[in-house]
Each structure stands twice: as C-alpha cells, then as structure tokens.
XYZ file of C-alpha atoms in Angstrom:
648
model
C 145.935 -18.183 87.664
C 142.611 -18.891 89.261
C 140.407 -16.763 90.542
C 137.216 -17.157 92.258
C 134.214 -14.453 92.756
C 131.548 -14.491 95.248
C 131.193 -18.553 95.592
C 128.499 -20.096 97.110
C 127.344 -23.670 98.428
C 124.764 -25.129 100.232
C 122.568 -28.120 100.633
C 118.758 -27.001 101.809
C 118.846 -24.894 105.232
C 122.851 -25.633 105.742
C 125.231 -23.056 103.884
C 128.740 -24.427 103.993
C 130.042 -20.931 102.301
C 128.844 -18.014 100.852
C 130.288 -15.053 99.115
C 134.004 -16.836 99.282
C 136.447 -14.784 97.013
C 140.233 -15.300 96.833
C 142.894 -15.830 94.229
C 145.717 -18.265 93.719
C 148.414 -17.202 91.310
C 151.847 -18.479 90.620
C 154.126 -20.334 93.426
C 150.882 -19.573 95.885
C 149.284 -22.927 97.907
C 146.463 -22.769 99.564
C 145.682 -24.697 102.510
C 141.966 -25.419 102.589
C 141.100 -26.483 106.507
C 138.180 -27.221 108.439
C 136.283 -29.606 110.522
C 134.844 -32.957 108.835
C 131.704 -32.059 106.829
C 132.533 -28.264 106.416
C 132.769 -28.501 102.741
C 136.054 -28.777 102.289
C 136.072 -31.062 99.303
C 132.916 -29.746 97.974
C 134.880 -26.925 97.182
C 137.736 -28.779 95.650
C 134.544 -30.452 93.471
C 133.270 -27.111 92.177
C 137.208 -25.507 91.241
C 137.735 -29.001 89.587
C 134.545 -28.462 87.494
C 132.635 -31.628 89.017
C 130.420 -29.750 90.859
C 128.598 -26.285 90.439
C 128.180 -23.616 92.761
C 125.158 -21.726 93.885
C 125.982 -18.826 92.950
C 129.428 -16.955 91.857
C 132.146 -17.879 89.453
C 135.425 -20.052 89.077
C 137.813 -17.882 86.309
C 140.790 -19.746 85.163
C 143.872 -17.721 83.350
C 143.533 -18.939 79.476
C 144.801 -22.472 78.452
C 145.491 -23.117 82.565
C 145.197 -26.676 83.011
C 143.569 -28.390 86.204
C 144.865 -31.623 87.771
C 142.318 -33.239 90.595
C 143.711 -35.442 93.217
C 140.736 -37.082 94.650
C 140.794 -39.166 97.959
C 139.300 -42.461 95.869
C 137.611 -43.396 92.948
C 141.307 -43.439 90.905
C 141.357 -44.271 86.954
C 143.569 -46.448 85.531
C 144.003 -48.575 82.190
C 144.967 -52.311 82.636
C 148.625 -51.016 81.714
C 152.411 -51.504 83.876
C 152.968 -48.373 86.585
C 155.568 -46.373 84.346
C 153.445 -46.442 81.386
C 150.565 -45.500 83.088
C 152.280 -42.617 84.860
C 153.584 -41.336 81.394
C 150.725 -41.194 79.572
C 150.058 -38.054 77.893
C 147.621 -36.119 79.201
C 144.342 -35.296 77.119
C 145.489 -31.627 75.804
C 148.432 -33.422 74.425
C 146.922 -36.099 72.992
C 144.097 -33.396 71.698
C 147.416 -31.136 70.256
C 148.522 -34.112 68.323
C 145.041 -34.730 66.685
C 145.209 -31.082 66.045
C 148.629 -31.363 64.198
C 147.579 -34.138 62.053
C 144.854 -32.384 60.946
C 147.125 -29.373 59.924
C 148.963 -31.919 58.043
C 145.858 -33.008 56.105
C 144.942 -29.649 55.244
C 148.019 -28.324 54.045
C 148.586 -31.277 51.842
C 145.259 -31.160 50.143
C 146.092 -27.458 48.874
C 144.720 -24.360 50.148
C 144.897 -20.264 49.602
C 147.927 -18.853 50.914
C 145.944 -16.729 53.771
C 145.258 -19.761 55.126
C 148.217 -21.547 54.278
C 149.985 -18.638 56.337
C 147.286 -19.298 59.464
C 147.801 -23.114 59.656
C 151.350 -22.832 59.098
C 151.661 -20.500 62.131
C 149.362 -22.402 64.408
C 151.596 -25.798 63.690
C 154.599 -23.747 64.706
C 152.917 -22.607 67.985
C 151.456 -26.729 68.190
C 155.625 -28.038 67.354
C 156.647 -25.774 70.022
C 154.472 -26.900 73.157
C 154.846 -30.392 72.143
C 159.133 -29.655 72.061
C 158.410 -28.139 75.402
C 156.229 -31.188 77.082
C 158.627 -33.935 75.398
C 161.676 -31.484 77.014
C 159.887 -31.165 80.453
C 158.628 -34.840 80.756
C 160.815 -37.945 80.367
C 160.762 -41.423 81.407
C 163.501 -40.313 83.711
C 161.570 -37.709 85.251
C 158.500 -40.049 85.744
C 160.856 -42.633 87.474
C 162.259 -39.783 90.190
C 158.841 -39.115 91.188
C 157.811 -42.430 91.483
C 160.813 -43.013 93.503
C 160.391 -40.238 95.387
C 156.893 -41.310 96.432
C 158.173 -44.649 97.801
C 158.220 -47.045 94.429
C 160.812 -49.637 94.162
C 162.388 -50.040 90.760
C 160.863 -53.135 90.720
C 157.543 -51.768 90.674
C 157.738 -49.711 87.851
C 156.986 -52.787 85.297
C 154.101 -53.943 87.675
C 150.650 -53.782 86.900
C 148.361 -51.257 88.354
C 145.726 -53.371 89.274
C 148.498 -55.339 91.382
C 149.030 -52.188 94.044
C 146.626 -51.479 97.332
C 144.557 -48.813 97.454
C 146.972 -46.941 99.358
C 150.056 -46.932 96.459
C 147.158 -46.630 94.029
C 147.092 -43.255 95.234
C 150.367 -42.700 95.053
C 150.681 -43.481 91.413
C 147.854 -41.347 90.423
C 149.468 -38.295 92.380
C 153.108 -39.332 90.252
C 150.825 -38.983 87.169
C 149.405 -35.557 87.634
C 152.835 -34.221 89.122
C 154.433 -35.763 86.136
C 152.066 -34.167 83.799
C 153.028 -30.957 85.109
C 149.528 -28.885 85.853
C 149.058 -25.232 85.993
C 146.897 -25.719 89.228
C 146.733 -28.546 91.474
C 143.948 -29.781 94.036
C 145.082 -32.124 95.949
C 142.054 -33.545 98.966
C 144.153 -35.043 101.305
C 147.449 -36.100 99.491
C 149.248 -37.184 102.363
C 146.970 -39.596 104.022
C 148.483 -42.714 102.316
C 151.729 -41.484 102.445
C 154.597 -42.745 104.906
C 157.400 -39.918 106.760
C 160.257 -39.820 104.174
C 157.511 -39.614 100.599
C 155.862 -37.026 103.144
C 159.094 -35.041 103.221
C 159.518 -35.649 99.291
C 156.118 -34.503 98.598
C 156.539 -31.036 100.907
C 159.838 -30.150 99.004
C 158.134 -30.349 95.370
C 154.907 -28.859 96.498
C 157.891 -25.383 97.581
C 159.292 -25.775 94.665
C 156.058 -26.511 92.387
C 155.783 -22.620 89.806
C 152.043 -23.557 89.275
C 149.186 -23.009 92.258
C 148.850 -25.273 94.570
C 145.620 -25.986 96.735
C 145.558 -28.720 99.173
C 143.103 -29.817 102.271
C 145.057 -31.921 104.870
C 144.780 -32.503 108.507
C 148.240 -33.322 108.846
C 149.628 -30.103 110.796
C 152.940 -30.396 110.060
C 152.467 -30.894 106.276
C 150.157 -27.914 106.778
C 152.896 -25.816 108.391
C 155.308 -26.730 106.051
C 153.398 -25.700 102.522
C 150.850 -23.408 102.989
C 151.107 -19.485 101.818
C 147.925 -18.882 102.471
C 145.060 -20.756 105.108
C 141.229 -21.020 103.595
C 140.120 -21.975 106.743
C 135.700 -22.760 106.534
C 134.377 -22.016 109.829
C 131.105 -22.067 111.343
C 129.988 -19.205 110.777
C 132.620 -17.759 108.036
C 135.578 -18.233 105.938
C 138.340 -17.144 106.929
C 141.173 -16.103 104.409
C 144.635 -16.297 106.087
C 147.971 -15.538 104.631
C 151.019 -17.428 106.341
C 150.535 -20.987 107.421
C 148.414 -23.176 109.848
C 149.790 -21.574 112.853
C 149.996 -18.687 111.832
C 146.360 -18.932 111.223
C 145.420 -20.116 114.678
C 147.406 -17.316 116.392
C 145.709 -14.992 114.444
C 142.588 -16.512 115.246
C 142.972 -16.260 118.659
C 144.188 -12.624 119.212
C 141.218 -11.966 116.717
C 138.905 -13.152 119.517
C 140.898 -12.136 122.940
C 140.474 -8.045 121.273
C 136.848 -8.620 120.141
C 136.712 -10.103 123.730
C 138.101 -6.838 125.417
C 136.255 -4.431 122.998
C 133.187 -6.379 124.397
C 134.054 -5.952 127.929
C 134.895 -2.546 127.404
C 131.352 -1.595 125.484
C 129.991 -3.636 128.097
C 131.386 -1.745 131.011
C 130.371 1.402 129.191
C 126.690 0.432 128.617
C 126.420 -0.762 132.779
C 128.023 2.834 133.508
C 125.263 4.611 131.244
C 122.622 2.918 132.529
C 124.005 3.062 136.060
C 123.563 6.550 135.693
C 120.411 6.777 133.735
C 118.325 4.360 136.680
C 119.661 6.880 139.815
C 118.429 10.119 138.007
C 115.561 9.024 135.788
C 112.719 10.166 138.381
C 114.761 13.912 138.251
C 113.410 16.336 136.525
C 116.326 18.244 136.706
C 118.532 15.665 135.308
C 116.101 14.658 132.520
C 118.176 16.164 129.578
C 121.246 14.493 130.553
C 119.148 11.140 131.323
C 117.387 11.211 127.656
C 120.934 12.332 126.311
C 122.217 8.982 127.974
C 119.858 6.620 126.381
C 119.861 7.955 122.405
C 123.937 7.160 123.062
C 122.635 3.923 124.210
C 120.609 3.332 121.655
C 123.822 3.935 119.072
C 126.102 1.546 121.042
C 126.739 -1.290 118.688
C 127.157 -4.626 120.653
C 130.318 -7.018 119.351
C 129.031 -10.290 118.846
C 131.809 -13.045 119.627
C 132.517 -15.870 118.136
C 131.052 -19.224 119.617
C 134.064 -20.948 120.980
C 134.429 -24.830 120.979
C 135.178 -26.022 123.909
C 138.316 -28.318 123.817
C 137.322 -31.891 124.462
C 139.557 -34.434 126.692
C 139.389 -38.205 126.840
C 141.248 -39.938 129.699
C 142.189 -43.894 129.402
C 140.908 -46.150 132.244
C 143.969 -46.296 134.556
C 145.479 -49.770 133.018
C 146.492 -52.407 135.329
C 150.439 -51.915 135.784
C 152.471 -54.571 134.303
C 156.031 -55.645 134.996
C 159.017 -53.435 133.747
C 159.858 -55.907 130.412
C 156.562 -55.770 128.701
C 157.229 -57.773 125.486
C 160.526 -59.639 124.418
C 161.458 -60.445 120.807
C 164.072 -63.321 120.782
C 166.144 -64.469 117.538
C 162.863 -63.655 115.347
C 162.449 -64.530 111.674
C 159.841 -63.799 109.403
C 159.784 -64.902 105.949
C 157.031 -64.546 103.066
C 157.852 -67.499 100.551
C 161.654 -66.313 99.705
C 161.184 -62.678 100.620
C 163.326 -62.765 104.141
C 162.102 -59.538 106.109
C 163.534 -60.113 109.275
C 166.630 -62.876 110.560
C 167.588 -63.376 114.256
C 165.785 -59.945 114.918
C 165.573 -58.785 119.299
C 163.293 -56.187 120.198
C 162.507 -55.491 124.045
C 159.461 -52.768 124.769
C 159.979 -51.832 128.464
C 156.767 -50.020 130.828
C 155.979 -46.533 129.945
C 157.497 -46.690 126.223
C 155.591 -44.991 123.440
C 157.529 -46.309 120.351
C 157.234 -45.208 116.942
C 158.115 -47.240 114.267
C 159.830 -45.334 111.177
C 161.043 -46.068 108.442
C 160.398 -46.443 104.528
C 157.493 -47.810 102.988
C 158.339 -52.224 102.423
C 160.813 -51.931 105.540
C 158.723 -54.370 107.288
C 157.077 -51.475 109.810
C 153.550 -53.356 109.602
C 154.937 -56.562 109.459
C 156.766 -55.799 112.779
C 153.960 -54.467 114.608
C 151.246 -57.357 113.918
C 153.762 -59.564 115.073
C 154.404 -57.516 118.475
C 150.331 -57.054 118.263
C 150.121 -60.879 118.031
C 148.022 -61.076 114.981
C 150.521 -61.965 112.957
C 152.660 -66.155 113.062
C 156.236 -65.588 112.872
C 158.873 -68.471 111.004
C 161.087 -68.865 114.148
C 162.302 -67.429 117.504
C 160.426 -66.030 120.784
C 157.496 -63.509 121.590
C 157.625 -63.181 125.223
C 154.497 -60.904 127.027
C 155.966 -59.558 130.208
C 154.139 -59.947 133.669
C 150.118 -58.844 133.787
C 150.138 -57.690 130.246
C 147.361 -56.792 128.296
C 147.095 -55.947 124.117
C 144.869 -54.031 122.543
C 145.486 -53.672 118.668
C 144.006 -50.685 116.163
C 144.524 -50.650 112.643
C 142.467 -49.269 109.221
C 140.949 -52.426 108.627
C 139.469 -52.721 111.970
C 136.526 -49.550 110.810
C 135.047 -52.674 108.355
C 134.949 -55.283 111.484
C 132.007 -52.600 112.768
C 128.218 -54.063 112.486
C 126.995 -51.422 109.841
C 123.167 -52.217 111.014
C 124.539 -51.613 114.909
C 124.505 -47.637 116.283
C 127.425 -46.494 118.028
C 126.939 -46.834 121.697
C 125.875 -50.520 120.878
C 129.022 -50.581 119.277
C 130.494 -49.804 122.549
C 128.675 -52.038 125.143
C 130.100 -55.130 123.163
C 133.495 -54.310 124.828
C 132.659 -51.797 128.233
C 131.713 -54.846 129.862
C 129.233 -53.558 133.067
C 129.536 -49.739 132.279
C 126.759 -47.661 132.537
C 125.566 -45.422 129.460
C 126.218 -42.659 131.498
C 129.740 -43.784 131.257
C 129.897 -44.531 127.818
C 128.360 -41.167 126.850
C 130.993 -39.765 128.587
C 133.503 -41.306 127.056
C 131.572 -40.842 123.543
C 131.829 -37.487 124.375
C 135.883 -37.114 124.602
C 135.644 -38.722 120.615
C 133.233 -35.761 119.630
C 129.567 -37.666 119.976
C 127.167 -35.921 121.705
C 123.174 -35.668 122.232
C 121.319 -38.404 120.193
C 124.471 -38.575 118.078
C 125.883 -41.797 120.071
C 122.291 -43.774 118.205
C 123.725 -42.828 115.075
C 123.710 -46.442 113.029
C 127.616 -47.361 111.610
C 126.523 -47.472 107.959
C 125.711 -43.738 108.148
C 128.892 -42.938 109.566
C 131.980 -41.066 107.447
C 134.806 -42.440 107.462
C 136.704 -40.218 110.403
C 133.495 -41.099 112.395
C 134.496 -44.715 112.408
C 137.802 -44.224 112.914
C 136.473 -42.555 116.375
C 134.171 -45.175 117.502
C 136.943 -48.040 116.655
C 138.824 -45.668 118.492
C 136.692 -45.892 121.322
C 136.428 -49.376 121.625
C 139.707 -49.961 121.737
C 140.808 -47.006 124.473
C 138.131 -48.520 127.508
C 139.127 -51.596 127.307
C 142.196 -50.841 129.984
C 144.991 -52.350 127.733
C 148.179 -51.898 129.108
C 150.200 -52.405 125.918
C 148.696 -50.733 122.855
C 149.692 -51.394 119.185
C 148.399 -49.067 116.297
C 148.478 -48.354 112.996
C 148.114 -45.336 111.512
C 145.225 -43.948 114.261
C 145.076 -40.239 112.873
C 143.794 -41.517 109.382
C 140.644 -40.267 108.663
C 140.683 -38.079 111.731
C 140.393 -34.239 111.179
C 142.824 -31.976 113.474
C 140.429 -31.538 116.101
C 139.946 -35.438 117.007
C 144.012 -35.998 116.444
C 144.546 -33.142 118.903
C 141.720 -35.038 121.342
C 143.518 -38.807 120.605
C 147.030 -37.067 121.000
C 146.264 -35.660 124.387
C 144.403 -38.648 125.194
C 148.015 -41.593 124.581
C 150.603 -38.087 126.085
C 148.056 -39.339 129.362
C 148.451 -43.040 128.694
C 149.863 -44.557 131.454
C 150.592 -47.816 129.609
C 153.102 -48.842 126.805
C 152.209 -47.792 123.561
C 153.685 -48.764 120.242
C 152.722 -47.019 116.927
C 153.032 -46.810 113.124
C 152.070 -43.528 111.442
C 152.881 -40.802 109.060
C 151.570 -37.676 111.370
C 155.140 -36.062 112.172
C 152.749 -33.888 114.927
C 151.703 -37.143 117.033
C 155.367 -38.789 116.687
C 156.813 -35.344 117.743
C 154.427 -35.182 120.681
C 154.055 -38.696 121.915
C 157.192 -41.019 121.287
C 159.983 -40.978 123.373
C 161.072 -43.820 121.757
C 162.052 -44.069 118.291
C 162.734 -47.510 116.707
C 163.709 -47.535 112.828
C 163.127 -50.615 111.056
C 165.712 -50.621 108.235
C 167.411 -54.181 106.557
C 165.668 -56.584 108.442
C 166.767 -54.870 111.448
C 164.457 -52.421 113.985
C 167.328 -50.046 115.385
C 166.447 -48.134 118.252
C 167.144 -44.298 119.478
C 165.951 -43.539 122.732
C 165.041 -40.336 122.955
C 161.846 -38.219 121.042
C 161.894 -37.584 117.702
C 163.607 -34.532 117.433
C 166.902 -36.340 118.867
C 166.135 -39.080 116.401
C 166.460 -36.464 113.674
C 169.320 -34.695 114.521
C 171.163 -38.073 114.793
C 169.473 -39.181 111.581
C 170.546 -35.994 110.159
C 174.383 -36.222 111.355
C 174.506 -39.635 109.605
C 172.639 -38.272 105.936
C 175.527 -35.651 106.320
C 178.231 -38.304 106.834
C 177.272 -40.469 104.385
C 176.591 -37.705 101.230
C 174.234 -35.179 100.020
C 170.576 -35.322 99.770
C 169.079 -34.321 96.442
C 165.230 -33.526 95.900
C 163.953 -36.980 94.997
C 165.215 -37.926 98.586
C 168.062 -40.462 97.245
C 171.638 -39.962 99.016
C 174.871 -39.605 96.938
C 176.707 -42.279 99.043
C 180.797 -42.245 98.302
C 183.217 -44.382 99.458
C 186.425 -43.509 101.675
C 189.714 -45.212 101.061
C 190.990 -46.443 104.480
C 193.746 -43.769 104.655
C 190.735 -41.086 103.873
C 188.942 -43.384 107.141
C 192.230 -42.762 109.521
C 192.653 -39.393 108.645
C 189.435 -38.278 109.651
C 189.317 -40.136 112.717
C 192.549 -38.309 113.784
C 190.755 -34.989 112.354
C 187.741 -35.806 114.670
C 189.897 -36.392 117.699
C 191.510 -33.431 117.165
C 188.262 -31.356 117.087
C 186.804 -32.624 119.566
C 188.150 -29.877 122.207
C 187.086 -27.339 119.841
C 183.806 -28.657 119.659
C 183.132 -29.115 123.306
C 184.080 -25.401 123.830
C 181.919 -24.059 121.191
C 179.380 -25.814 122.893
C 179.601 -25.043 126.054
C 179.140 -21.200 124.459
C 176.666 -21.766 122.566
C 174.884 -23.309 125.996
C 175.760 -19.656 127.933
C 174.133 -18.044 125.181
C 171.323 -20.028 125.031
C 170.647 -19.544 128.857
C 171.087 -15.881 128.816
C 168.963 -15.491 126.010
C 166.400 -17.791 127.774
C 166.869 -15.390 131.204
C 165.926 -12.471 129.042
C 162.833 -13.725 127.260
C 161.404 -15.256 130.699
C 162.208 -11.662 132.115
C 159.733 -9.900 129.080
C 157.088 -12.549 129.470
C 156.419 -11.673 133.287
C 156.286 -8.136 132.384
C 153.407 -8.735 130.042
C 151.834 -11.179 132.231
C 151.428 -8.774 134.727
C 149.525 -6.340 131.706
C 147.836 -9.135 130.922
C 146.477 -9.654 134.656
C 144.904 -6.002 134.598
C 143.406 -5.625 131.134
C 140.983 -2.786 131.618
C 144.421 -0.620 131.938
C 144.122 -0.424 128.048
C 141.319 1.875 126.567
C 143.277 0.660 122.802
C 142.319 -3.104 122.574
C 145.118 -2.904 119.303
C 147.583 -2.529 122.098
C 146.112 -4.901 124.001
C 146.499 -7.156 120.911
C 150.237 -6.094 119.938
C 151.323 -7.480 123.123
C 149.096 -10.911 122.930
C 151.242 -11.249 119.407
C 154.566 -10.420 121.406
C 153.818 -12.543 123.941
C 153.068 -15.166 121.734
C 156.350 -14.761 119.672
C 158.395 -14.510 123.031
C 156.660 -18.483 124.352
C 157.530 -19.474 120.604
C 161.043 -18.311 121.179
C 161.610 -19.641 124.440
C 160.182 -23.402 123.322
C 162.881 -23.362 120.863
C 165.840 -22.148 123.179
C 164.410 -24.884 125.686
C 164.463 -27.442 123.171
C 167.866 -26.358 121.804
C 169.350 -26.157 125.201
C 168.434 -29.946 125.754
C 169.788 -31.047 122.514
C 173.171 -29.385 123.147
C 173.428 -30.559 127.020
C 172.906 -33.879 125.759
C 175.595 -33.686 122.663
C 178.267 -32.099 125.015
C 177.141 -34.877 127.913
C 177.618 -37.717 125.781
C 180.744 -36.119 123.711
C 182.337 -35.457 127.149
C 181.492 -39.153 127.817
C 183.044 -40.542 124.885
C 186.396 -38.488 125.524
C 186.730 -40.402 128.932
C-alpha cells in the first residue's frame, strides 16, 4: 500500500536517516519512535507529500489515498462540528465534478466509441460514490465523534467554539470518517483523555487500511503497533512486534554484540600474548608472523553507544501531618452548569491520586480547586498541618520569560542553590554542557515542559497537583519524571492520559463521575478490574465505547442476589485453586530463573554468543511471566480476602 525505497533526510552536517526502506500494506501500523528532534515527523512530512526527501522514493499503490494528522496548524471552515466532520473529502468532491462533466458530454452527442468509454467510466464513478455514501453516514460520523469524547450537544457547535485540544479531536473524527487508505497520525493521543484513548486503540486494530503513528505514550504504543520504526542515533531500526518487543530485542542485540566483543577481545590479548613472549625467537618466527596476519584479519565489533539512564531525586519535602487537604460540602457552579454539590474529598500523606474519568467530568475543575487556583461557590478547603502546594499544568510552559535561558529560569525559584546544584538537577531533566544557557524562546515544546518541570520539583512541595506532566515529553524524560514522583516522598495528585505513569505511580484512584469524585484505593489495575466487574454488570460494551445498560425487574434483582449467595462457596473454592496454581507455577519459574542466573554469572562458558542470547530471551520471557503471576496472585488474595469478609 505504501512503499518506501532508500529514503533519505538531512539538514547540513546532521543526517536524521539514510537509506530507510520498509513497507506498510493492509491491516499493518507502524509505530514511528524516537527521541525529540530525531526526525520523527519529518518523516511523516515527506510520506504526506509536504516535504521532499534527499534522496529515495515514496510509492503509493494506485488511487491510495493519504490522510495527515498533524500535531497543529488544523483547517477548518466557519461551519457546526457534524458538518464539518462530514464533509466530503476532495476526491469525492473531484468524482462529482467528474460525473457532471460525463453528463455534459453525453448530452451534447458524441460517436458511439466514446459514448461506450464515458458510459463505462460513469458506471465505475456511480459505483464508488454508492460505496462512500454506503460507508459514510451522519450516523457513522456521530459514533466517532462520540467515541472521541463529544457530547451530543456539541455536534451543532461551531468549530471555532472548541480548544485547541478538541480541535484536534474533530480533525482526527474527520479523516477517520473519511475513511483513508493510509493514515499518519504525529502524536494522536496527546490531547486525548483514558476512555477516547481506549476508543481510539480499538479502531486503529480494527482499521483494513495502513496505519503509521509516532507517540510517546507506551501503552498506546504496546497496544497498536505491528511493526516499530524506531530512528536511532546512529540507525534505523525496523522492528516487527510492538514497543517492547522492540526494546527487548534491542537489548539482547547489544548484550551478544557485547559478548562477541569480549570474546574477539580475549582472543586478540591471547594472540598477542603469545606473539610479545616469542617475537625475539628465531625459532618461533613462523608461528609469530602467522599470529599477526590472523591479527590483522580480526574484525573488531563496534558497540553501540549506550545512554546512560538519567535519575532526578526530589528535595526530601518537609513532612506534613497525616490529613493533608480536606474538601467539606463543596460546590462549584459555572452560571447554571452545577459540576459539583455537597462534594468531600480527603487526600491523606503519601497518596499519589489519579483523577479519571471522561472528558467534561469536572477532572480539571477538581484539581485547580484542590491546587487552590481555582474559587469554589460554597463549602471548605482545609490544608492539613505544614503543608506545602506546588501546581503544574500546560499553561504554565507560556508563564516562562522567552528572553530568559534556562538555568535563569531556575534561580527565580532555587532560592540560595548553587549552579553546581542546579546543573545537577538540570541534568536529571536531560540538560547538559552549555545546554542549561539555552534562551526559552529557542526551546521545543517538550524542552519547556522539562524546565517548568524543574521549577516546580526543587521547590520541596509536599503536596503536588498536576496536569497532564508527560505532554510534550518523549519516553525517555516520562521514564526520568516517572521514576522521579515513584521516589516522591510527598502527596501527589494528578490528571493525565499516560495509562504507563497511572499504572506505575497511583495507588490511589479517584473517579470523578456526576458531580461526585469516587474513590478506589488501590493502583490502577485493581481500579480496572473493579471498573470492569461493574461494565459487565451493567451490559455490554460495543466499539464506540457506549454501554447497553438494561433494566432488572425487582424479582430479576432478588433472584440474583439469592444466585450470588449461592455461588459464593463455589467461587471462594475456585479461588483458592486458582491461588495453588498460581504459587506453584510461580515456584517453578523462580526455580528456571536461578538456573540461568547462574549461566549468566559465568558467560565466557559459551563460545556460541546465539546461545548466550536464547537464554537472555528466556530469561526475559520467564521475569515477564512471573510479573504477571505476582500481580495475579495479589488480585486474587485480595478478591478471596474481601469475599471471605463479606460472607462474615
């Protein structure tokens, strides 16, 4: 469906690729990933056509068309949201011209030949246009709008009313609901919150065109890809599987080019061990000449350069009492729109809290009042004892001086720290050398993301509120910030659509749904599985992400209750099975990964680094294993501890 050929890219000295080949046909999407800067949507520039290449070529199957999802710069007519998203696109519109031009000819009388030509061509014309009109309805325009977090409401709202954020949203429901042979999507998800997120992954698996997509959101990444494009320093690498799968690969790559090093290495120091004791004998001067030509045909391996994974640790907060913020009987109103009535919210010391829930729930709204940034209609906000808010959202990256450089930027807020200090802690947030006298206005946008960042992290907060902190932040600085708030020792409340940092940081999960912020202790796995359990109760999920609810009579209501009761013995036992297998399963795979620990601990045993290699991929598969049995183990002691509860 689209092929490319020996592409190449560069901007004076720097070469961002060269000689990149691959091919993306039907049901295939391609995960293009990389640091900030790589090239990554200069590549998405040249397959859309808005850009050219080098050198090498960008072959597209005949009539294929190309929808472009950039991250800004959206077009729109002054028109409503439904009719925007259901305009025809230009081959249809072009089509149409085409047919009405048929029309004229054949009514102004022509030979039969071409008579017979035009006649044929309408049919072909009649048919694709029977085909779009089948494939795209208003209905089908409205379930991806709804499916990307619009409101019914919305749908008769002008364009130019929306954010920047749903802008983006509409323009990605018009080229899904135009239906493209091949889309490129640079960073689709950014804008998008959890549940559109999860709409968006199931179309892109079901979506019969090719799909190619850069993201840093891992989990998205995980989910979708086929096949990595991953631009590296020094190469691109072509991976099939998905972002994981990628980076395991990577690694065992470089652990056997690593022992075939050592090993030609330990080979060369044997040579010339030999060559430097008998080089003054005469008698051994065949075998010493014989020694260095094989020296001489030795190939070195030349590893990769590895980066070295950064860490940033928070100044140790001041500790504050246990109840670190009380909500009271809140209400919030704006004009008649009620979003929250008599709501009570208590944050306690060491909670990392992640809001959820659907875009309009009132998730923003809820943390800028906790931040304090935000009045409130009526009730109580209540700081605890020695607590101290710090606050992080998008909007803050505009609030830096554009004409100040970045460790300026810093020594506003670090108070007497030395620039020693602050280069350190630059340093955790990826600036280094004479980077930190970089000036804001020259910064991307991910850059000033990390420097607001920054600011925020040494100032020794003890209760942190943010919004959406990963946006604009490639993998490498989420996996740096993520690290950085698992090592928080404060409170920490967030907003944000990365399903990777909720996953590893919350252990908390508050949902904000009708007015009201409903909290699950727990991480956000057990947040799931209950959220899951309730989806299941309540009906079936379809793919636009709307729920079939039904109603129960009150006889249907009893019935089951008395079902439930009576299965609740069965259920307990299965359990508790299900638990024995689990830990002897778990006893087994803990037994095979000492084993090849202890291979692993003598390398030079293996002359075959592919061995070598076959058991790094084992004993990758066997940790992989044994997270989920850990994880699944938890889940099920908990269900049969609280089940067993509930039955007393």
């Amino acid at each position: 469906m689209l092929t490319v050929n020996n592409l190449s890219k560069g901007y004076g000295d720097e070469i961002l690729f060269s000689n990149l080949s691959f091919n993306a046909a039907h049901g295939e999407r391609v995960v293009l990933v990389g640091a900030n800067g790589s090239g990554k949507s200069t590549l998405m520039d040249i397959l859309a056509g808005e850009s050219t290449a080098d050198s090498g070529k960008v072959v597209l199957k005949r009539n294929c068309r190309i929808a472009y999802l950039k991250q800004e710069n959206f077009k729109f007519g002054n028109r409503r949201l439904l009719q925007e998203v259901c305009e025809e696109p230009g081959e249809i519109r072009k089509l149409r011209r085409e047919l009405t031009d048929i029309h004229q000819s054949l009514s102004n009388g022509i030979n039969k030949q071409k008579q017979s030509t035009l006649l044929a061509r309408m049919a072909k014309i009649d048919d694709h246009l029977a085909m779009y009109a089948q494939n795209n309805t208003e209905h089908q325009a409205k379930a991806i709008l709804s499916g990307l977090g619009f409101k019914e409401n919305d749908f008769n709202r002008l364009i130019n009313e929306f954010s920047g954020g749903w802008m983006m949203r509409a323009y990605l429901s018009k080229i899904l609901f135009s239906e493209p042979d091949v889309l490129l999507l640079d960073e689709p998800t950014n804008h998008l919150d959890l549940e559109a997120n999860l709409w968006f992954e199931e179309y892109l698996m079901n979506f019969k065109g090719a799909a190619l997509v850069t993201s840093h959101d891992r989990a998205f990444l995980n989910s979708v890809a086929t096949m990595v494009l991953a631009i590296e320093e020094e190469q691109v690498v072509i991976q099939k599987g998905n972002y994981d799968e990628y980076l395991m690969s990577r690694e065992q790559s470089f652990k056997t080019k690593q022992a075939t090093a050592e090993r030609i290495e330990k080979q060369i120091k044997k040579q010339m061990k030999f060559v430097e004791r008998f080089r003054a004998k005469s008698t051994k001067a065949r075998q010493v000449q014989s020694r260095l030509k094989s020296l001489g045909k030795i190939e070195k391996i030349d590893l990769p350069r590895t980066t070295k994974r950064v860490r940033y640790s928070f100044p140790e907060p001041p500790r504050s009492g246990n109840e670190v913020i009380n909500l009271e009987n809140l209400d919030k109103s704006y004009g008649e729109h009620v979003v929250y009535r008599g709501v009570d919210l208590v944050l306690n010391r060491g909670d990392k809290v992640a809001l959820v829930g659907v875009n309009g729930a009132g998730k923003t709204t809820m943390l800028k009042i906790l931040a304090g940034v935000l009045d409130f209609d009526g009730g109580k906000r209540q700081l605890g004892h020695n607590v101290t808010t710090g606050y992080y959202a998008q909007h803050l990256l505009e609030l830096l001086n554009p004409k100040k450089t970045i460790i300026q930027e810093l020594q506003e807020v670090a108070g007497t720290a030395s620039q020693g200090v602050l280069r350190n802690i630059l340093g955790g947030f990826l600036f280094s050398g004479d980077d930190i006298h970089k000036t804001i206005s020259f910064l991307s946008g991910g850059e000033k993301a990390r420097v607001a960042l920054a600011k925020l992290l040494i100032q020794s907060s003890n209760l942190l509120f943010m919004d959406e902190p990963t946006n604009h932040l490639d993998i490498a600085s989420r996996e740096i910030l993520t690290d950085a708030l698992n090592d928080y020792n404060g409170t920490l409340c967030f907003i944000t659509h990365d399903r990777t940092l909720i996953h590893q940081v919350a252990n908390k999960i508050v949902k904000v749904e009708n007015g009201r912020p409903v909290v699950y202790p727990g991480d956000y796995s057990s947040y799931l599985s209950i959220a899951n359990s309730t989806v299941i109760e309540q009906g079936s999920v379809d793919i636009s992400g709307k729920t079939s609810n039904f109603q129960k009579s009150p006889k249907e209501k009893r019935n089951q209750k008395r079902q439930t009761r009576g299965n609740s013995v069965n259920k307990l036992r299965k359990l508790n099975e299900r638990i024995s297998i689990v830990e002897s399963e778990l006893e087994n795979i803990n037994s095979e990964m000492n084993k090849l620990e202890g291979f692993f601990i003598n390398p030079e045993k293996f002359d075959n680094p592919d061995q070598l290699a076959e058991f790094g991929i084992k004993f990758k598969d066997l940790q992989k294993q044994s997270k989920e049995l850990e994880q699944e183990w938890e889940q099920l002691s908990s269900t049969v501890e609280g089940d067993t509860h509930e039955n007393h």
